[in-house]
Structure formats: structure tokens, C-alpha cells
Coordinates of C-alpha atoms and ligand atoms in Angstrom, one line a residue:
X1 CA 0.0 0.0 0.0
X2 CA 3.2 2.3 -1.0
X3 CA 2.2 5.7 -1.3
X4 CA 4.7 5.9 -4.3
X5 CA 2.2 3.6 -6.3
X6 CA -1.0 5.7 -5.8
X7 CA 1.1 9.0 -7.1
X8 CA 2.5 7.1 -9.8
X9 CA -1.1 5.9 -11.1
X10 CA -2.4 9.0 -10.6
X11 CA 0.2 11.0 -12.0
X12 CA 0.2 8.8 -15.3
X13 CA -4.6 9.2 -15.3
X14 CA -5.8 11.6 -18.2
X15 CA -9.7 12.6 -17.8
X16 CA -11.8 10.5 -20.2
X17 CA -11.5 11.8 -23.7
X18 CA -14.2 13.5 -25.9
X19 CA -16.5 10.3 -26.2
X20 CA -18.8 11.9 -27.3
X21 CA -18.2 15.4 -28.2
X22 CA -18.5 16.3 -24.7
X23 CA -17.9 13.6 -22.0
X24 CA -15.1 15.4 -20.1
X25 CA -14.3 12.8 -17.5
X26 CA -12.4 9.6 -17.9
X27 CA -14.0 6.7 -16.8
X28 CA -11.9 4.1 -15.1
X29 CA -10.9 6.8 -12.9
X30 CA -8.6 9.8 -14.3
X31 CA -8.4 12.8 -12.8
X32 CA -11.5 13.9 -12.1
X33 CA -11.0 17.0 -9.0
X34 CA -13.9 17.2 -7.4
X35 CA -14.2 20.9 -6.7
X36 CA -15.1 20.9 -2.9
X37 CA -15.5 17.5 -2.1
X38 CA -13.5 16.1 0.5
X39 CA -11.8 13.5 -1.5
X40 CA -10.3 14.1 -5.1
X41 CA -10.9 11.3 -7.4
X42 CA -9.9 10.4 -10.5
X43 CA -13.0 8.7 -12.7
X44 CA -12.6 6.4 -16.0
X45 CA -14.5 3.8 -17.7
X46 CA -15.2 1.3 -14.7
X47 CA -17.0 3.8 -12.8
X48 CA -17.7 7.4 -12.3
X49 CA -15.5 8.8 -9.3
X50 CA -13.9 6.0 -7.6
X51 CA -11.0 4.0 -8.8
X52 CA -8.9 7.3 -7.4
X53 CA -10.5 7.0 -4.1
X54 CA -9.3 3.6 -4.0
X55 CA -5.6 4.9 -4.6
X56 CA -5.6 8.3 -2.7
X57 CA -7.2 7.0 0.2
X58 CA -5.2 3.7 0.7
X59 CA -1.7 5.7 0.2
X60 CA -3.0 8.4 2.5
X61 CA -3.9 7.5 5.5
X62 CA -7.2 9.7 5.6
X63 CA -8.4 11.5 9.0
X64 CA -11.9 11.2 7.4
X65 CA -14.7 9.6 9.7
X66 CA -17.4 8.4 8.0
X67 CA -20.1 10.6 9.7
X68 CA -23.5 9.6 9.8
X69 CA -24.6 13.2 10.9
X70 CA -23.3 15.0 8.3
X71 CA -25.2 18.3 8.9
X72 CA -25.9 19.4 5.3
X73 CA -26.8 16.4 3.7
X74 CA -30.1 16.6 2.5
X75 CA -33.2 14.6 4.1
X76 CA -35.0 12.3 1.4
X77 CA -38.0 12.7 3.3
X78 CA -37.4 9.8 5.0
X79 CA -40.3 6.6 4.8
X80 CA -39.9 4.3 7.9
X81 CA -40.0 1.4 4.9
X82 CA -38.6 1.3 1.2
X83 CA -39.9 -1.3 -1.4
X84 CA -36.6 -2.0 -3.9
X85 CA -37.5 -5.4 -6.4
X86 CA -40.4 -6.7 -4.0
X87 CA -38.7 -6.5 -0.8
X88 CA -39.3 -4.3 2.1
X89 CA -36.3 -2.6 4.0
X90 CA -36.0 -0.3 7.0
X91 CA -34.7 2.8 6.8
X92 CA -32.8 4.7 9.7
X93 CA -31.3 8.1 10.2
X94 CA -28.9 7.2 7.5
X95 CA -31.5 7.0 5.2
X96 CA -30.4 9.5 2.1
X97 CA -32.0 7.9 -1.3
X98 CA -33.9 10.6 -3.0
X99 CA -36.9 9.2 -5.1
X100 CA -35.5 9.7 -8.3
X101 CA -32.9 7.3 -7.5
X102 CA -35.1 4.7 -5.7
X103 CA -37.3 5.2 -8.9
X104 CA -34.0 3.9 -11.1
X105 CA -34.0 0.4 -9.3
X106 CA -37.0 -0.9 -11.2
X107 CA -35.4 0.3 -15.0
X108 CA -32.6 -2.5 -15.2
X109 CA -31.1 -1.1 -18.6
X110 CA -28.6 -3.9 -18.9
X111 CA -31.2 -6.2 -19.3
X112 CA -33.3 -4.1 -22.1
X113 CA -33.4 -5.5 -25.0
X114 CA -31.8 -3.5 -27.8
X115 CA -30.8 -0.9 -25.2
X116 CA -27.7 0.1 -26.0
X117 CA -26.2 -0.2 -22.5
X118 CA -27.7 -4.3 -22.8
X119 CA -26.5 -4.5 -26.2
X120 CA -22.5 -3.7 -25.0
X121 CA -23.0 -6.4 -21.9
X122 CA -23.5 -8.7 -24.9
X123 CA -20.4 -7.7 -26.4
X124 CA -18.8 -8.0 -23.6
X125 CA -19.5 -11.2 -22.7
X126 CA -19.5 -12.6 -26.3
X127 CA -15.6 -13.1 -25.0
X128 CA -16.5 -14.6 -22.3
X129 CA -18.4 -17.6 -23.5
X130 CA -19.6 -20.8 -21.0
X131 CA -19.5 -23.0 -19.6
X132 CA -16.4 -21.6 -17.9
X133 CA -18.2 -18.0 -17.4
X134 CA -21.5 -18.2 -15.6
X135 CA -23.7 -14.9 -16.2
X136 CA -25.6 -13.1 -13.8
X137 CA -27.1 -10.3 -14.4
X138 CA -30.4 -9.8 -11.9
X139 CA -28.8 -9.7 -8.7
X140 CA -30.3 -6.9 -6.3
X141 CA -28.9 -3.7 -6.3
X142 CA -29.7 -3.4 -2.2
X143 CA -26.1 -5.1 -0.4
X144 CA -25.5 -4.9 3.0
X145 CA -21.9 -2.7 3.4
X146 CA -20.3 -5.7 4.5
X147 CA -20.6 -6.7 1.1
X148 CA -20.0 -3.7 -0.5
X149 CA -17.0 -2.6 1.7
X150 CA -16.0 -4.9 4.1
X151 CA -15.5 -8.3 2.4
X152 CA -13.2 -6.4 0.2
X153 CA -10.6 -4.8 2.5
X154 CA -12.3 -1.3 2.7
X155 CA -10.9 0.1 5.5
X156 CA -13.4 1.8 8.1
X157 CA -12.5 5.0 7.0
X158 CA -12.6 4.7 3.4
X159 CA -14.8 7.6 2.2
X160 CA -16.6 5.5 -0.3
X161 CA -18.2 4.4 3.0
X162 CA -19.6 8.3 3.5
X163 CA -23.1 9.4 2.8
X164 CA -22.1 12.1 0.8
X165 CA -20.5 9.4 -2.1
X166 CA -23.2 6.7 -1.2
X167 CA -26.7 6.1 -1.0
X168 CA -27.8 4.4 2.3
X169 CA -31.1 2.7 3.3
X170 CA -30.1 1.9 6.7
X171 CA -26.8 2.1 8.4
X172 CA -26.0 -1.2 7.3
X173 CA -27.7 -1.4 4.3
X174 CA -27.1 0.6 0.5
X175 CA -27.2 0.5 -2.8
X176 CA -24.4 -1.3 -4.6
X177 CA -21.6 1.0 -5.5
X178 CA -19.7 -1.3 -7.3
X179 CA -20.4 -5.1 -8.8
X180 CA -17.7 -6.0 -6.9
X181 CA -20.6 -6.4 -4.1
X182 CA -21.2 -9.7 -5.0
X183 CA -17.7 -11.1 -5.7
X184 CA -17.0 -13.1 -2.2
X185 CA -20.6 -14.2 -2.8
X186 CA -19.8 -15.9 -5.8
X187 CA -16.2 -17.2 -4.8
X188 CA -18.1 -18.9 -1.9
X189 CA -20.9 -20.3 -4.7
X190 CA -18.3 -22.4 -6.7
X191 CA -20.9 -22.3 -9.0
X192 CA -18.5 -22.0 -12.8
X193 CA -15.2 -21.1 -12.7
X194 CA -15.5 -17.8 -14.0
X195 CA -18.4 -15.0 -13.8
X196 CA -19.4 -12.2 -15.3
X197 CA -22.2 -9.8 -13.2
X198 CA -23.9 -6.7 -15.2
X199 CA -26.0 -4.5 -13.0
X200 CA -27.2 -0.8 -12.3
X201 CA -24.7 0.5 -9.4
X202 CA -25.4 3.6 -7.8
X203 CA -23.0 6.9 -6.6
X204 CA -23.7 10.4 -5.3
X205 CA -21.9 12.4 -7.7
X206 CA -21.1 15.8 -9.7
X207 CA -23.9 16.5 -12.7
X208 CA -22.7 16.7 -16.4
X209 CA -22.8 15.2 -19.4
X210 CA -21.2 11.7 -18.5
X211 CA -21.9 11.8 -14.6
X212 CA -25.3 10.3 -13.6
X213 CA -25.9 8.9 -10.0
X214 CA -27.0 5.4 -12.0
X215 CA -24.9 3.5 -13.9
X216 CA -23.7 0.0 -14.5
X217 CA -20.5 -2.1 -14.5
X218 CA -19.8 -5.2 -15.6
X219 CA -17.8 -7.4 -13.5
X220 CA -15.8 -11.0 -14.3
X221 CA -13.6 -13.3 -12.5
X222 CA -11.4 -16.5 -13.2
X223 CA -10.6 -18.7 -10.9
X224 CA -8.6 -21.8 -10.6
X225 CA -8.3 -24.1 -7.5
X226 CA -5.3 -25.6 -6.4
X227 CA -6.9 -28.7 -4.8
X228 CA -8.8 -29.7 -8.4
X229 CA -6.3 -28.8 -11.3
X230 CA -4.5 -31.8 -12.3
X231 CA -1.4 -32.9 -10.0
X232 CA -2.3 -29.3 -7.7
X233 CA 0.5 -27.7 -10.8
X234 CA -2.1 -24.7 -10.7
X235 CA 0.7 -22.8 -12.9
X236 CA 0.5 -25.7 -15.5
X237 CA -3.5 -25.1 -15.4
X238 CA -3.3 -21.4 -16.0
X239 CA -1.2 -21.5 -18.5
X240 CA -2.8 -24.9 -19.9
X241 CA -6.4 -22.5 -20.1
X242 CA -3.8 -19.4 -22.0
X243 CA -2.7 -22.0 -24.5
X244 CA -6.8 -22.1 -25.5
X245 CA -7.4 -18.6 -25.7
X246 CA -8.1 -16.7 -29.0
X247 CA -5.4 -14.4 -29.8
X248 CA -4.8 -11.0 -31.2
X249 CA -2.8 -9.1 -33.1
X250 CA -2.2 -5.7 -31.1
X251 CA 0.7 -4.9 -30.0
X252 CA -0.1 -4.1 -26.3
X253 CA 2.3 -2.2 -24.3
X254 CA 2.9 -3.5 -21.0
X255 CA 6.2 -1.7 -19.5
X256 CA 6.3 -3.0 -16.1
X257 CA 7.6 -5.8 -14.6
X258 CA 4.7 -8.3 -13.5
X259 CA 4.5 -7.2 -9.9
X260 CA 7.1 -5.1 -7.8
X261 CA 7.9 -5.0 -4.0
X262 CA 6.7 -1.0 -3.9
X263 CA 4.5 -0.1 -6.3
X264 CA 2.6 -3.5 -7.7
X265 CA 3.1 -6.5 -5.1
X266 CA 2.4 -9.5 -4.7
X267 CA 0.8 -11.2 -2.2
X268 CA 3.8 -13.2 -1.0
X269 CA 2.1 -14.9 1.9
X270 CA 0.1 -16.3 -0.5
X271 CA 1.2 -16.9 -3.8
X272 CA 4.7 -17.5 -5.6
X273 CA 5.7 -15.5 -8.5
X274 CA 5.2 -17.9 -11.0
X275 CA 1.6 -18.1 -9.8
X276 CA 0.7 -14.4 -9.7
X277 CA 2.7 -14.2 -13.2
X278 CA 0.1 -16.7 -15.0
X279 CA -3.1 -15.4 -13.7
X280 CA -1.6 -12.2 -14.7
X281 CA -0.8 -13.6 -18.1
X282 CA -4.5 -15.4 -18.1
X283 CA -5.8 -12.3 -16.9
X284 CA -4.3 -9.6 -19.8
X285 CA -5.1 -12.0 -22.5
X286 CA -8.7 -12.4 -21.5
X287 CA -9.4 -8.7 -21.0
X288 CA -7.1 -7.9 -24.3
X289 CA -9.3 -10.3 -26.2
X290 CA -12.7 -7.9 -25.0
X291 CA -11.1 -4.5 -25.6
X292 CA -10.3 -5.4 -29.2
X293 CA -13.6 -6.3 -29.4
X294 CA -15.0 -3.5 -28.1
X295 CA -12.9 -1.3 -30.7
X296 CA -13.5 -3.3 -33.4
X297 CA -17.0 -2.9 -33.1
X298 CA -16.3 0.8 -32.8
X299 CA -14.1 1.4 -35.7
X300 CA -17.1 -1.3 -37.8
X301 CA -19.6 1.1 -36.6
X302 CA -17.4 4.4 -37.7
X303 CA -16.9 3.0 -41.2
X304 CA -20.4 2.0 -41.9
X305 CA -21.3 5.9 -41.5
X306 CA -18.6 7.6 -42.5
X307 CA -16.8 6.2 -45.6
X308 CA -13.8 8.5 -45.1
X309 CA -13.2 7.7 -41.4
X310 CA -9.3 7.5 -40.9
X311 CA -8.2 4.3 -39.2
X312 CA -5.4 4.1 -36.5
X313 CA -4.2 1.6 -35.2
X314 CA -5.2 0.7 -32.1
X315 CA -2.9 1.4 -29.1
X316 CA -3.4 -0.5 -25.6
X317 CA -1.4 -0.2 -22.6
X318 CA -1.2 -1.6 -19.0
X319 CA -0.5 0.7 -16.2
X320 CA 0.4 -0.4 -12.6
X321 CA -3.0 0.2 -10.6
X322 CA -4.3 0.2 -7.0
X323 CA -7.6 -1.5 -5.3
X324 CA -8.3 -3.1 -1.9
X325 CA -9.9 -5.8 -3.5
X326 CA -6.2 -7.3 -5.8
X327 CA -2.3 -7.2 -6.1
X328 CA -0.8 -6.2 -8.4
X329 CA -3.5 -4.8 -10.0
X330 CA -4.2 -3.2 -13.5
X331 CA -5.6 -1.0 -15.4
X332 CA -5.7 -1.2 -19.3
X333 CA -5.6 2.4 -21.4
X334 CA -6.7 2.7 -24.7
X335 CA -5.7 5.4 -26.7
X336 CA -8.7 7.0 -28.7
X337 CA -9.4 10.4 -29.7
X338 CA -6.0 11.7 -28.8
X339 CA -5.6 10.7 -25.5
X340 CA -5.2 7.1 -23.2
X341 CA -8.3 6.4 -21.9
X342 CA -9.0 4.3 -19.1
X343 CA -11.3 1.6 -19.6
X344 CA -10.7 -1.0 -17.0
X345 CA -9.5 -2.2 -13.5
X346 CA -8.1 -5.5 -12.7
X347 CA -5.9 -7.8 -10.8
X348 CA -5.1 -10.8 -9.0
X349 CA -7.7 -11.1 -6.1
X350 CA -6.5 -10.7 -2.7
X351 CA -6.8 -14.3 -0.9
X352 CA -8.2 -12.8 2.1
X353 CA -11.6 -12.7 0.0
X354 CA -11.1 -16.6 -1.1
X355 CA -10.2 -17.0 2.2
X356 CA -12.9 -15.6 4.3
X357 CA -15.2 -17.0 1.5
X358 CA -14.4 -20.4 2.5
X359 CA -12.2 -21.5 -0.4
X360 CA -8.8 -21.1 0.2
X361 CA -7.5 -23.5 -2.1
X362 CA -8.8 -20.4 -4.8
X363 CA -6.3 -18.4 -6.8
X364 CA -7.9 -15.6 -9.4
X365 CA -8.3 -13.1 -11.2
X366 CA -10.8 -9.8 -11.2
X367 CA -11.8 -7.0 -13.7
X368 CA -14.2 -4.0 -13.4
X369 CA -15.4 -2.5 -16.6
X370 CA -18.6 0.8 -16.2
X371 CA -20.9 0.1 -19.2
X372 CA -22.4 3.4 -19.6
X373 CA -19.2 4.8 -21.0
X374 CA -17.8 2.9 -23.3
X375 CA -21.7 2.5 -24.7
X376 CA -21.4 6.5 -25.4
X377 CA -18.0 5.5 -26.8
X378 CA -19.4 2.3 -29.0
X379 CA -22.4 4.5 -30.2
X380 CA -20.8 8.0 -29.7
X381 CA -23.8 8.8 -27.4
X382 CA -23.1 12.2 -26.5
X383 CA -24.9 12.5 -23.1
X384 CA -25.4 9.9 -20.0
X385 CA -28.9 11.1 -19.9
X386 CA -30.2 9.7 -23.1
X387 CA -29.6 6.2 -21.8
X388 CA -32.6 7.4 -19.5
X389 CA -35.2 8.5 -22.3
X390 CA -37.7 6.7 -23.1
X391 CA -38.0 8.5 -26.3
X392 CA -38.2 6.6 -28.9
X393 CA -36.4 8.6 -31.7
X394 CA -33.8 7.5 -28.9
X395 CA -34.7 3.9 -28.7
X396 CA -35.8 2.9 -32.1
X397 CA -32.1 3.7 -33.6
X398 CA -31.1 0.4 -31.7
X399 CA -33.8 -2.0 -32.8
X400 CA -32.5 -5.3 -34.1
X401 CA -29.0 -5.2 -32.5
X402 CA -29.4 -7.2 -29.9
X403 CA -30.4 -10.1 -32.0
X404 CA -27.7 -9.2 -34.6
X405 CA -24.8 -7.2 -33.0
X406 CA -22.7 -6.8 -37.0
X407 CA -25.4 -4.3 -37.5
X408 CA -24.9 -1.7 -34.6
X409 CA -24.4 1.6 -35.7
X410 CA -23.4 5.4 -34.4
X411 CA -26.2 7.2 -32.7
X412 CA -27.6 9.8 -35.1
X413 CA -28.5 13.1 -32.5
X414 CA -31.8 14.2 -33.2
X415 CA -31.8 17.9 -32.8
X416 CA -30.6 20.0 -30.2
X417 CA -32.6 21.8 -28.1
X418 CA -31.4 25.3 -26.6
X419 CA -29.7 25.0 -23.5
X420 CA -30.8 27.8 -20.9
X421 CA -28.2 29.0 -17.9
X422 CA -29.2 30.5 -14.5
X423 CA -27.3 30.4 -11.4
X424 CA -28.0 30.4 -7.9
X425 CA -25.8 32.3 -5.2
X426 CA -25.8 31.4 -1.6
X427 CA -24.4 31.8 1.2
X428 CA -22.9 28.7 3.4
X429 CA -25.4 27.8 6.4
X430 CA -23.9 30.0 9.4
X431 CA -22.7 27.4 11.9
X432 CA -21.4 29.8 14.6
X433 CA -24.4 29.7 16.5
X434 CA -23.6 26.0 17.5
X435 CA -20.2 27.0 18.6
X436 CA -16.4 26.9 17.6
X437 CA -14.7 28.2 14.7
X438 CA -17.4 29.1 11.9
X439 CA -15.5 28.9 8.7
X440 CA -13.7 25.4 9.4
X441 CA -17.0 24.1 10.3
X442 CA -18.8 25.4 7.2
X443 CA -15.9 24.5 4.8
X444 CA -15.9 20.9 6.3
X445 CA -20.3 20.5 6.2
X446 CA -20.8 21.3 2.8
X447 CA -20.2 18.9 0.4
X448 CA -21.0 19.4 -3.6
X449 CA -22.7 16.0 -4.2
X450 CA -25.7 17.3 -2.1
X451 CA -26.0 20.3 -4.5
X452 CA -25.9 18.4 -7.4
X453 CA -28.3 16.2 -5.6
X454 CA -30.8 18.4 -4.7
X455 CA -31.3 19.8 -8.0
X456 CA -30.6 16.7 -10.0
X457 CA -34.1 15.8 -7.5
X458 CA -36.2 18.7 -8.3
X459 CA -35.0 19.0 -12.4
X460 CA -34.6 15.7 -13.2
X461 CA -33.3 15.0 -16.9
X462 CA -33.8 18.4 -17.9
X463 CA -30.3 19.4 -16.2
X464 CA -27.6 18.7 -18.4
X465 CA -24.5 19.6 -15.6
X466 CA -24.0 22.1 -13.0
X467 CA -20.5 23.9 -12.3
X468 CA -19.0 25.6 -9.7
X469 CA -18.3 29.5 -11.4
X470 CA -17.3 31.5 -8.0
X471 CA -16.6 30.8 -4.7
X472 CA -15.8 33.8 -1.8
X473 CA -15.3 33.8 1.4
X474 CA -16.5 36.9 3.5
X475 CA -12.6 38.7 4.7
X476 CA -14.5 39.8 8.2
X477 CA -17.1 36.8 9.0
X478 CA -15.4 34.3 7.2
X479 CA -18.6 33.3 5.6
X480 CA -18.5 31.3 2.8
X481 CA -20.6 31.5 -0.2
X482 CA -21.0 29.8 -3.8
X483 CA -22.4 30.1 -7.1
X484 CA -23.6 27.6 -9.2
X485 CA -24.5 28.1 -13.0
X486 CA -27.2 25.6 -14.1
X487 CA -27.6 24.4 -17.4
X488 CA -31.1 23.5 -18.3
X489 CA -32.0 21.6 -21.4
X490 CA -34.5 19.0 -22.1
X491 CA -32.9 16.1 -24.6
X492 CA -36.5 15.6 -26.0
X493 CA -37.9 19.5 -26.2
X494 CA -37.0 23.2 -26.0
X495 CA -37.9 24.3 -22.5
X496 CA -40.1 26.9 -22.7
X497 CA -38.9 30.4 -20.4
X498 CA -41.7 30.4 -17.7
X499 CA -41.0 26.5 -17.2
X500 CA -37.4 27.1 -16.9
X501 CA -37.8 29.4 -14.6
X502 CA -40.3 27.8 -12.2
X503 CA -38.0 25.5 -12.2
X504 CA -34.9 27.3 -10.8
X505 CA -37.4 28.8 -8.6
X506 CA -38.1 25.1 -7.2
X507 CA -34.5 24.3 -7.2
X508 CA -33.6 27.4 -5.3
X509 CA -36.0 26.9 -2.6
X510 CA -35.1 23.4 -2.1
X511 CA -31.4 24.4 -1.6
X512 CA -32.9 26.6 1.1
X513 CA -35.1 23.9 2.8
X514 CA -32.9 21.3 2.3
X515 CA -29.6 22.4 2.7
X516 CA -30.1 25.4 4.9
X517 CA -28.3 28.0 2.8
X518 CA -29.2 31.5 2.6
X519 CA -29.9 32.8 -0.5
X520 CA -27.6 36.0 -2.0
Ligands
DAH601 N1 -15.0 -2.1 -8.4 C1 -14.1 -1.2 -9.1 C2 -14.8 0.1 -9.4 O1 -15.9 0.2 -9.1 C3 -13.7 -1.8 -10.4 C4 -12.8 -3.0 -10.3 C5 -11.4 -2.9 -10.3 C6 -13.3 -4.3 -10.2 C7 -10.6 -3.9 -10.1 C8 -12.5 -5.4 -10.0 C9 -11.1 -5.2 -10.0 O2 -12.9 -6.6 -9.9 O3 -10.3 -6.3 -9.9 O4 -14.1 1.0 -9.8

């Protein structure tokens, strides 16, 4: 957990290249600074905001308490029950799903036919055929945060854990942030050897054009176990299962040795080198095998509408990566568009989690791949939101893929309708009269994602992001106050003047009620 290895992944993270023409975040996990938020993060392709949290937090030791008190973050009016895929949970003072969100459970995208976040899972596990890989893709998105954090090495102070970055039903109860949720699950199943899960995985987060607080990840594991390959030579096994795979003909750059004492170990306790070396060569050729696919698809797609598309090559890379959950770990970089883009996070699975699962004998590998993004990259789906709309001069561009993926092709826009600004000023909720030093206490209460929550809640769809354009703090009270510029436009309509501005009327007062700040 070398501090040296977080700063050298995160020095080496680019944000998430124009995917569309305006996605401005990576999506593994680049360097995404979240203005005002506690933690910085870095976001990519497997997620939104979180691979960097991983890294950052684990080389830092943080001071950060998850605090279930957390003065401004908005009540969801707050039901003594919640109903999520016909079952009935209590909530508790942690309780902070807004209805919006709750309201996502029951869409399932990934499993939509000729949706075009279901139509890349099959892609994506086209390379991953059975019987080795098992597919699941209805588990419940409701996990307890043992699964979620704690079977994974989360430490208790990860922030992930906070309720500003996570949606809680109960203390011990949330959404899934990650598929990894179910991976000890699965490892104690035995059920295939490998797995792949696809679900809907939920994140407080920033609002723009590739930031929503639903998304979905794909995630897949191989396993092998040492008391059922033939004459326990699990190296032999690996590398038996290598000799069977497909290959390729990219030329993958892949710089670093496979593991290193600082920056990329491995888990000597628990495995030799020659071990961690062939699920890591298992591992990259798997994972290779899916990103060329992805690509190739792409490219296909590019061709098929635009006769005079230049092709490139394509360029792939492995950088040394962090997670609590493997070591070494990876992620794999694609360059596209003019920049390495981050598409994916792997590694060797800590043995802890085989352990504690009740399978010791299990060696692995894991990957973690967000869906959402590199659908807006296979389609060049411009905004997150669309994936939403039930439009259907959204929907009906799809129809037929699923059944017959060589025909997928770029999403044509339909027209653009005029975006409309207005921004809200406010001052920072005055915490002097409960005591101690006003401005520390202010600058430590607020936190961004309940902003972007509160109006994501009252707007809806029909916000398309929300920036940070001035912050001040008062020289004499040390008061503290923002402005936010809003960006209103409907992807289905032009939003008429009076409706827009009803709207920000609705947003501002919620800001008030719920957040407690005083307008400017
Ligand atoms: N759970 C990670 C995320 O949400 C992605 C991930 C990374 C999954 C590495 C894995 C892995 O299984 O090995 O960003």
C-alpha cells in the first residue's frame, strides 16, 4: 500500500477523452477534482468517481470519519420502509436515497433489449463464453456494506463508506456502488469457474454530461483451484487455459515488470511469482481479447457511416494500478481520440476474500469495466442522460441489435434543443451559533454532491450539468458563499422560459429547505 504507487497511477490518469463530443471525464478513474469535495478522485471507464479514491485513500492515510450526521446532507423525506424489487427494507437516520434514485431500481437497462447499455453487456460477454463463465445479471442492487465494503478490504475509513458518495437505506444497508458487491458471494458459490455480473450501481456524484448517479458495471472473474487442477500444478493449469485462448494481433504495451515489492506487489504470503505471473498472463489476455472487441466494433460502426473515417491503429497499454480488493492490480488504457483512456481495472484477487469465503484453495483473477461509457463511446452517445429516455427517436435507432450485434451503428442526434443557464448564489449555512470556529465548520459540512443532488431531485433529466463558477469567502465573517450556474436543457424538447424558470425557482428553494443556505 506504498504511497509511491498511488502517485504514480495518478500522476500517469488523463480525464476521459471526448467520447462523445463532450464527455469530459475519464471513466476508469482519471483525474477527475472534485471541486469541494472532501476527496479528489480520478474517474474512467469502470466507474464514475472512484477507482482514485481507492488509490488516494489507501496511500494516505485519511483522517476522514465516515459521519452519519453530516449536517448538510439533504433529508430524502425519509419513509420508515422502502420497497426495492419486492422487498421491504428499514430505513434509519442514514437513510439519504432521493426518489428519483429509488425510482432507477426498477429500470434495469442492462437487461433491455436493444438498449444500448444491454446490447454492449453482450459484447462483452461474447468473449467470455460458457460453460467456464456463468452470467448473472439480476442480482439486487440493495447489499449490505459488509458486502460492499468490508469483504473487500475497505478500511473503516474509506470515504466510499460516507453518505455524501453513497446512497444508504439503513446504516448497514445501501445501494451497490460497485459489482464488486457480489464477488465473495460468488467465490463462496463455486458455481462455474469464472463469472461475469452486469448491474445498475449507484454513486452520489457531480452532474454533467457523463456523470449520472445510476450506472452500471460489468464485473468477471477467473478462478482456478489448487486442490482440483490436475497434479495441484495450478501454474501448469493457467497457462494450460492461456494456451486455449483466442489471440490477437495488437501490440499491447505493458512496460512493467509483473508485480514489484513498492508499487505493484504480490501477495507473497500467498502466492509464488510464478503463480501471480500466469493469472496475470491469463488475466491480460482475457481482457485484451474484450477491448479489441470493443474497438472493433467501434471502428465497424465508424466505417459504416462515415466512408472516409481514418483508421489508426489501435494502441493498448497496462499501467500499474491500485484496489483493496487485488495485487498487483491493472488498469488497461486505450488510446482514442488523442488521449489514453482508461477503460478497465483489474488484478489478482486478494486471498483474504477466497479465504474468508471459504475457499482457500482459490487463486484468481478480477476486472471491473462501467458500461455506460464505453456505450457513449461504441455508439458516440453524446450525453449519459439519453440512456434514461424513453423516447423513442432515442430507442428505435437500436432496434435489431441485440439479435444481430454486425449491424450496430453510431447514434444519429436528433436535434438540439437550446440550453438555458441561470445560477444560484448562496451563502454557506452560518454554523457559529452551535459554537467553535465558523468557517472550518462550514468548509468541512458542505459537500458538492448534495448540490448536485438536490437539483438533479427537483429537475430531473432536464439538467444537463451544474458547475461551480465563483466561490468567496467573506474577509471579516469568514462566511462562505457559492455560485452555481445551471444548465437547463431537455434532450426531448426546448424548454419553454416560464418552465425554466419555475424550475430554478423550485431548485432554489429546495437548496434553502434542504440544505439550509441563505440565498444571496
Ligand atoms: N470495483 C471497481 C470500481 O468500481 C472496479 C474493479 C477494479 C473491479 C478492479 C475489479 C477489479 O474486480 O479487480 O471502480
Amino acid at each position: 500500500m506504498g504511497g509511491s504507487r498511488t502517485l504514480v497511477a495518478a500522476a500517469g490518469r488523463r480525464t476521459w477523452p471526448r467520447a462523445g463530443a463532450h464527455a469530459h471525464v475519464s471513466y476508469t478513474a482519471s483525474l477527475c477534482l472534485r471541486r469541494g469535495s472532501q476527496l479528489s478522485c480520478r474517474s474512467s471507464l469502470t466507474n464514475q468517481c472512484w477507482r482514485a479514491a481507492y488509490s488516494s485513500v489507501f496511500a494516505t492515510p485519511s483522517t476522514h470519519q465516515p459521519s452519519p450526521t453530516t449536517t448538510t446532507t439533504p433529508k430524502a423525506s425519509s419513509p420508515a420502509t422502502i420497497h426495492v424489487n419486492g422487498k421491504t427494507y428499514k430505513t434509519d437516520s442514514w437513510f439519504n436515497v432521493p426518489a428519483n434514485v429509488l425510482a432507477a431500481t426498477t429500470r434495469k437497462l442492462h437487461l433491455q433489449k436493444d438498449h444500448p447499455i444491454s446490447i454492449t453487456r453482450q459484447i462483452l460477454e461474447s468473449k467470455f463464453p460458457g460453460p467456464t463463465y456463468k452470467y448473472h445479471n439480476d442480482f439486487d442492487p440493495v447489499v449490505s456494506t459488509v458486502e460492499n465494503f468490508d469483504s473487500l478490504g475497505f478500511p473503516p475509513d474509506h470515504p466510499g463508506r460516507n453518505r455524501s458518495d453513497t446512497y444508504y437505506i439503513n446504516k448497514d444497508t445501501l445501494l451497490r456502488t460497485h459489482t464488486s458487491a457480489h464477488e465473495a458471494a460468488l467465490f463462496r458459490a463455486r458455481e462455474s469457474p469464472g463469472y461475469l455480473i452486469s448491474a445498475d450501481v449507484y454513486r452520489r456524484d457531480e452532474v454533467d454530461r457523463s456523470h449520472y448517479p445510476v450506472f452500471h458495471q460489468m464485473e468477471g472473474a477467473r478462478v482456478w483451484d489448487r486442490a482440483s487442477v490436475p497434479n495441484g500444478d495450478i501454474v501448469a493449469a493457467i497457462y494450460e487455459d492461456l494456451a486455449r485462448l483466442p489471440t490477437h494481433d495488437i501490440v499491447v504495451e505493458d512496460p512493467n515488470p509483473p508485480h514489484h515489492p513498492e508499487r505493484n506487489p504480490l501477495q507473497a504470503k500467498h502466492h509464488t511469482a510464478a503463480e501471480a505471473e500466469a493469472v496475470a498472463a491469463h488475466l491480460k489476455q482475457s481482457l485484451e481479447l474484450m477491448v479489441v472487441e470493443i474497438f472493433s466494433r467501434a471502428k465497424a460502426a465508424a466505417v459504416k457511416q462515415d466512408p472516409n473515417f481514418v483508421d489508426e491503429p489501435l494502441r493498448v497499454r497496462w499501467v500499474e494500478a491500485y484496489f483493496p480488493f487485488t495485487s498487483p492490480s491493472w488498469e488497461l488504457e486505450v488510446y482514442y481520440a488523442g488521449d489514453w483512456l482508461e477503460v478497465l481495472g483489474s488484478g489478482v484477487t486478494t486471498q483474504e476474500i477466497h479465504i474468508n469465503s471459504g475457499v482457500p484453495s482459490q487463486i484468481g483473477w478480477a476486472f471491473g469495466i462501467g458500461l455506460d461509457r464505453i456505450a457513449m463511446l461504441l455508439f458516440q452517445i453524446p450525453d449519459i442522460r439519453l440512456f434514461w429516455s424513453q423516447d423513442e427517436r432515442f430507442l428505435s435507432q437500436f432496434a435489431g441489435v441485440s439479435d444481430n450485434l454486425g449491424t450496430l451503428k453510431r447514434f444519429i442526434p436528433f436535434s438540439k434543443y437550446p440550453a438555458c443557464y441561470k445560477d444560484v448564489s448562496f451563502w454557506l449555512r452560518s454554523t457559529s451559533a452551535a459554537g467553535g470556529n465558523s468557517k472550518a465548520a462550514n468548509a468541512h459540512d458542505f459537500h458538492e454532491n448534495d448540490v448536485m443532488e438536490v437539483i438533479r431531485n427537483v429537475a430531473g433529466d432536464t439538467v444537463e450539468d451544474v458547475k461551480l463558477v465563483d466561490d468567496f469567502t467573506h474577509p471579516k465573517t469568514g462566511r462562505k458563499s457559492m455560485c452555481y450556474r445551471i444548465n437547463y436543457r431537455s434532450l426531448e424538447r426546448t424548454l419553454t422560459n416560464a418552465e425554466t424558470n419555475t424550475l430554478h425557482d423550485q431548485v432554489t428553494q429546495a437548496l434553502v429547505g434542504k440544505l439550509g443556505v441563505e440565498i444571496r
